[in-house]
Amino acid sequence: MQDVAIDWKKDRVYLPKEALTRFGVTEDIIARGECTQAWRNLMAEQISGSPVLVLVCTVDVHADNLAVAVWGWCRDRRVYLVDYVRLEGNTELIDDS
């Protein structure tokens, strides 16, 4: 979730410790901002039954990779990072015609 990185920098985590343990999400994973499969599974559980109304996919194009993020938007304007992946490769070779 987007707020996890912000909260981590403030030395706090608002995710249930039981869920972190059950899914194998460690403080090291949170500190590095890794979007592992364990993190994805934890986030899926955290937002299941949540007020997420819309999923949005964003792609940032860089010279050597595509950064893809899926965001879940709620009615009250909260937003959650649902998934993130970096696809490595030379994007200058993409034919966009």
PDB file of C-alpha atoms in Angstrom:
ATOM      1  CA  MET A   1       0.000   0.000   0.000  1.00  0.00           C
ATOM      2  CA  GLN A   2       1.183   3.465  -0.720  1.00  0.00           C
ATOM      3  CA  ASP A   3       1.046   4.547   2.914  1.00  0.00           C
ATOM      4  CA  VAL A   4       3.261   1.660   4.041  1.00  0.00           C
ATOM      5  CA  ALA A   5       6.398   3.302   2.593  1.00  0.00           C
ATOM      6  CA  ILE A   6       5.479   6.649   4.130  1.00  0.00           C
ATOM      7  CA  ASP A   7       4.726   5.061   7.498  1.00  0.00           C
ATOM      8  CA  TRP A   8       7.917   2.969   7.372  1.00  0.00           C
ATOM      9  CA  LYS A   9       9.990   6.153   7.062  1.00  0.00           C
ATOM     10  CA  LYS A  10       8.214   7.383  10.217  1.00  0.00           C
ATOM     11  CA  ASP A  11       9.180   4.145  12.008  1.00  0.00           C
ATOM     12  CA  ARG A  12       5.687   2.655  12.095  1.00  0.00           C
ATOM     13  CA  VAL A  13       3.743  -0.091  10.304  1.00  0.00           C
ATOM     14  CA  TYR A  14      -0.045  -0.346  10.453  1.00  0.00           C
ATOM     15  CA  LEU A  15      -0.371  -3.855   9.058  1.00  0.00           C
ATOM     16  CA  PRO A  16      -1.409  -6.683  11.394  1.00  0.00           C
ATOM     17  CA  LYS A  17       1.697  -8.505  12.702  1.00  0.00           C
ATOM     18  CA  GLU A  18      -0.198 -11.794  12.457  1.00  0.00           C
ATOM     19  CA  ALA A  19      -0.804 -11.209   8.739  1.00  0.00           C
ATOM     20  CA  LEU A  20       2.820 -10.162   8.123  1.00  0.00           C
ATOM     21  CA  THR A  21       4.006 -13.379   9.799  1.00  0.00           C
ATOM     22  CA  ARG A  22       1.439 -15.585   8.054  1.00  0.00           C
ATOM     23  CA  PHE A  23       2.423 -14.315   4.610  1.00  0.00           C
ATOM     24  CA  GLY A  24       6.165 -14.174   5.347  1.00  0.00           C
ATOM     25  CA  VAL A  25       6.460 -10.423   4.798  1.00  0.00           C
ATOM     26  CA  THR A  26       9.469  -9.255   6.792  1.00  0.00           C
ATOM     27  CA  GLU A  27      10.571  -5.796   7.840  1.00  0.00           C
ATOM     28  CA  ASP A  28      13.443  -6.151   5.347  1.00  0.00           C
ATOM     29  CA  ILE A  29      10.928  -6.577   2.499  1.00  0.00           C
ATOM     30  CA  ILE A  30       9.047  -3.481   3.671  1.00  0.00           C
ATOM     31  CA  ALA A  31      12.268  -1.484   4.113  1.00  0.00           C
ATOM     32  CA  ARG A  32      13.446  -2.330   0.579  1.00  0.00           C
ATOM     33  CA  GLY A  33      10.004  -1.630  -0.885  1.00  0.00           C
ATOM     34  CA  GLU A  34       9.967  -5.012  -2.610  1.00  0.00           C
ATOM     35  CA  CYS A  35       6.754  -6.160  -4.223  1.00  0.00           C
ATOM     36  CA  THR A  36       7.260  -9.899  -3.676  1.00  0.00           C
ATOM     37  CA  GLN A  37       4.608 -12.559  -4.166  1.00  0.00           C
ATOM     38  CA  ALA A  38       4.245 -12.671  -0.383  1.00  0.00           C
ATOM     39  CA  TRP A  39       3.575  -8.908  -0.403  1.00  0.00           C
ATOM     40  CA  ARG A  40       1.023  -9.304  -3.218  1.00  0.00           C
ATOM     41  CA  ASN A  41      -0.777 -12.026  -1.283  1.00  0.00           C
ATOM     42  CA  LEU A  42      -0.818  -9.896   1.873  1.00  0.00           C
ATOM     43  CA  MET A  43      -2.174  -6.892  -0.042  1.00  0.00           C
ATOM     44  CA  ALA A  44      -4.821  -9.032  -1.738  1.00  0.00           C
ATOM     45  CA  GLU A  45      -6.073 -10.124   1.671  1.00  0.00           C
ATOM     46  CA  GLN A  46      -5.885  -6.605   3.100  1.00  0.00           C
ATOM     47  CA  ILE A  47      -8.013  -5.118   0.311  1.00  0.00           C
ATOM     48  CA  SER A  48     -10.446  -8.031  -0.069  1.00  0.00           C
ATOM     49  CA  GLY A  49     -13.772  -6.769   1.113  1.00  0.00           C
ATOM     50  CA  SER A  50     -12.316  -3.276   1.034  1.00  0.00           C
ATOM     51  CA  PRO A  51     -13.970  -0.198  -0.418  1.00  0.00           C
ATOM     52  CA  VAL A  52     -11.704  -0.255  -3.510  1.00  0.00           C
ATOM     53  CA  LEU A  53     -13.901   0.769  -6.415  1.00  0.00           C
ATOM     54  CA  VAL A  54     -11.497   1.190  -9.316  1.00  0.00           C
ATOM     55  CA  LEU A  55      -8.195  -0.396 -10.284  1.00  0.00           C
ATOM     56  CA  VAL A  56      -5.837   1.723 -12.385  1.00  0.00           C
ATOM     57  CA  CYS A  57      -2.655   0.570 -14.099  1.00  0.00           C
ATOM     58  CA  THR A  58       0.137   3.094 -14.656  1.00  0.00           C
ATOM     59  CA  VAL A  59       3.261   2.594 -16.752  1.00  0.00           C
ATOM     60  CA  ASP A  60       6.345   4.770 -16.467  1.00  0.00           C
ATOM     61  CA  VAL A  61       8.564   4.379 -19.517  1.00  0.00           C
ATOM     62  CA  HIS A  62      12.310   4.641 -18.954  1.00  0.00           C
ATOM     63  CA  ALA A  63      15.156   4.043 -21.401  1.00  0.00           C
ATOM     64  CA  ASP A  64      15.899   0.584 -19.986  1.00  0.00           C
ATOM     65  CA  ASN A  65      12.654  -0.524 -18.325  1.00  0.00           C
ATOM     66  CA  LEU A  66       8.919  -0.145 -17.874  1.00  0.00           C
ATOM     67  CA  ALA A  67       7.705   0.465 -14.318  1.00  0.00           C
ATOM     68  CA  VAL A  68       4.165  -0.906 -14.016  1.00  0.00           C
ATOM     69  CA  ALA A  69       1.949  -0.234 -10.996  1.00  0.00           C
ATOM     70  CA  VAL A  70      -1.637  -1.208 -10.219  1.00  0.00           C
ATOM     71  CA  TRP A  71      -3.467   1.182  -7.892  1.00  0.00           C
ATOM     72  CA  GLY A  72      -6.772   0.619  -6.097  1.00  0.00           C
ATOM     73  CA  TRP A  73      -8.834   3.796  -5.590  1.00  0.00           C
ATOM     74  CA  CYS A  74     -11.509   4.081  -2.895  1.00  0.00           C
ATOM     75  CA  ARG A  75     -14.585   6.302  -2.679  1.00  0.00           C
ATOM     76  CA  ASP A  76     -12.972   8.352   0.119  1.00  0.00           C
ATOM     77  CA  ARG A  77      -9.912   9.058  -2.099  1.00  0.00           C
ATOM     78  CA  ARG A  78      -7.640   6.589  -0.360  1.00  0.00           C
ATOM     79  CA  VAL A  79      -5.352   4.787  -2.765  1.00  0.00           C
ATOM     80  CA  TYR A  80      -3.540   1.467  -2.348  1.00  0.00           C
ATOM     81  CA  LEU A  81      -0.597   0.120  -4.318  1.00  0.00           C
ATOM     82  CA  VAL A  82      -1.858  -3.340  -5.251  1.00  0.00           C
ATOM     83  CA  ASP A  83       1.042  -4.516  -7.422  1.00  0.00           C
ATOM     84  CA  TYR A  84       4.287  -3.218  -8.900  1.00  0.00           C
ATOM     85  CA  VAL A  85       6.685  -4.759 -11.390  1.00  0.00           C
ATOM     86  CA  ARG A  86       9.670  -3.453 -13.338  1.00  0.00           C
ATOM     87  CA  LEU A  87      10.071  -4.940 -16.812  1.00  0.00           C
ATOM     88  CA  GLU A  88      13.693  -4.669 -17.913  1.00  0.00           C
ATOM     89  CA  GLY A  89      14.632  -4.045 -21.535  1.00  0.00           C
ATOM     90  CA  ASN A  90      15.535  -1.389 -24.063  1.00  0.00           C
ATOM     91  CA  THR A  91      12.328   0.568 -24.593  1.00  0.00           C
ATOM     92  CA  GLU A  92      13.833   2.486 -27.502  1.00  0.00           C
ATOM     93  CA  LEU A  93      13.368  -0.696 -29.556  1.00  0.00           C
ATOM     94  CA  ILE A  94       9.559  -0.565 -29.146  1.00  0.00           C
ATOM     95  CA  ASP A  95       7.751   0.163 -32.408  1.00  0.00           C
ATOM     96  CA  ASP A  96       4.854   2.397 -31.400  1.00  0.00           C
ATOM     97  CA  SER A  97       3.594   3.047 -34.921  1.00  0.00           C
TER      98      SER A  97
END
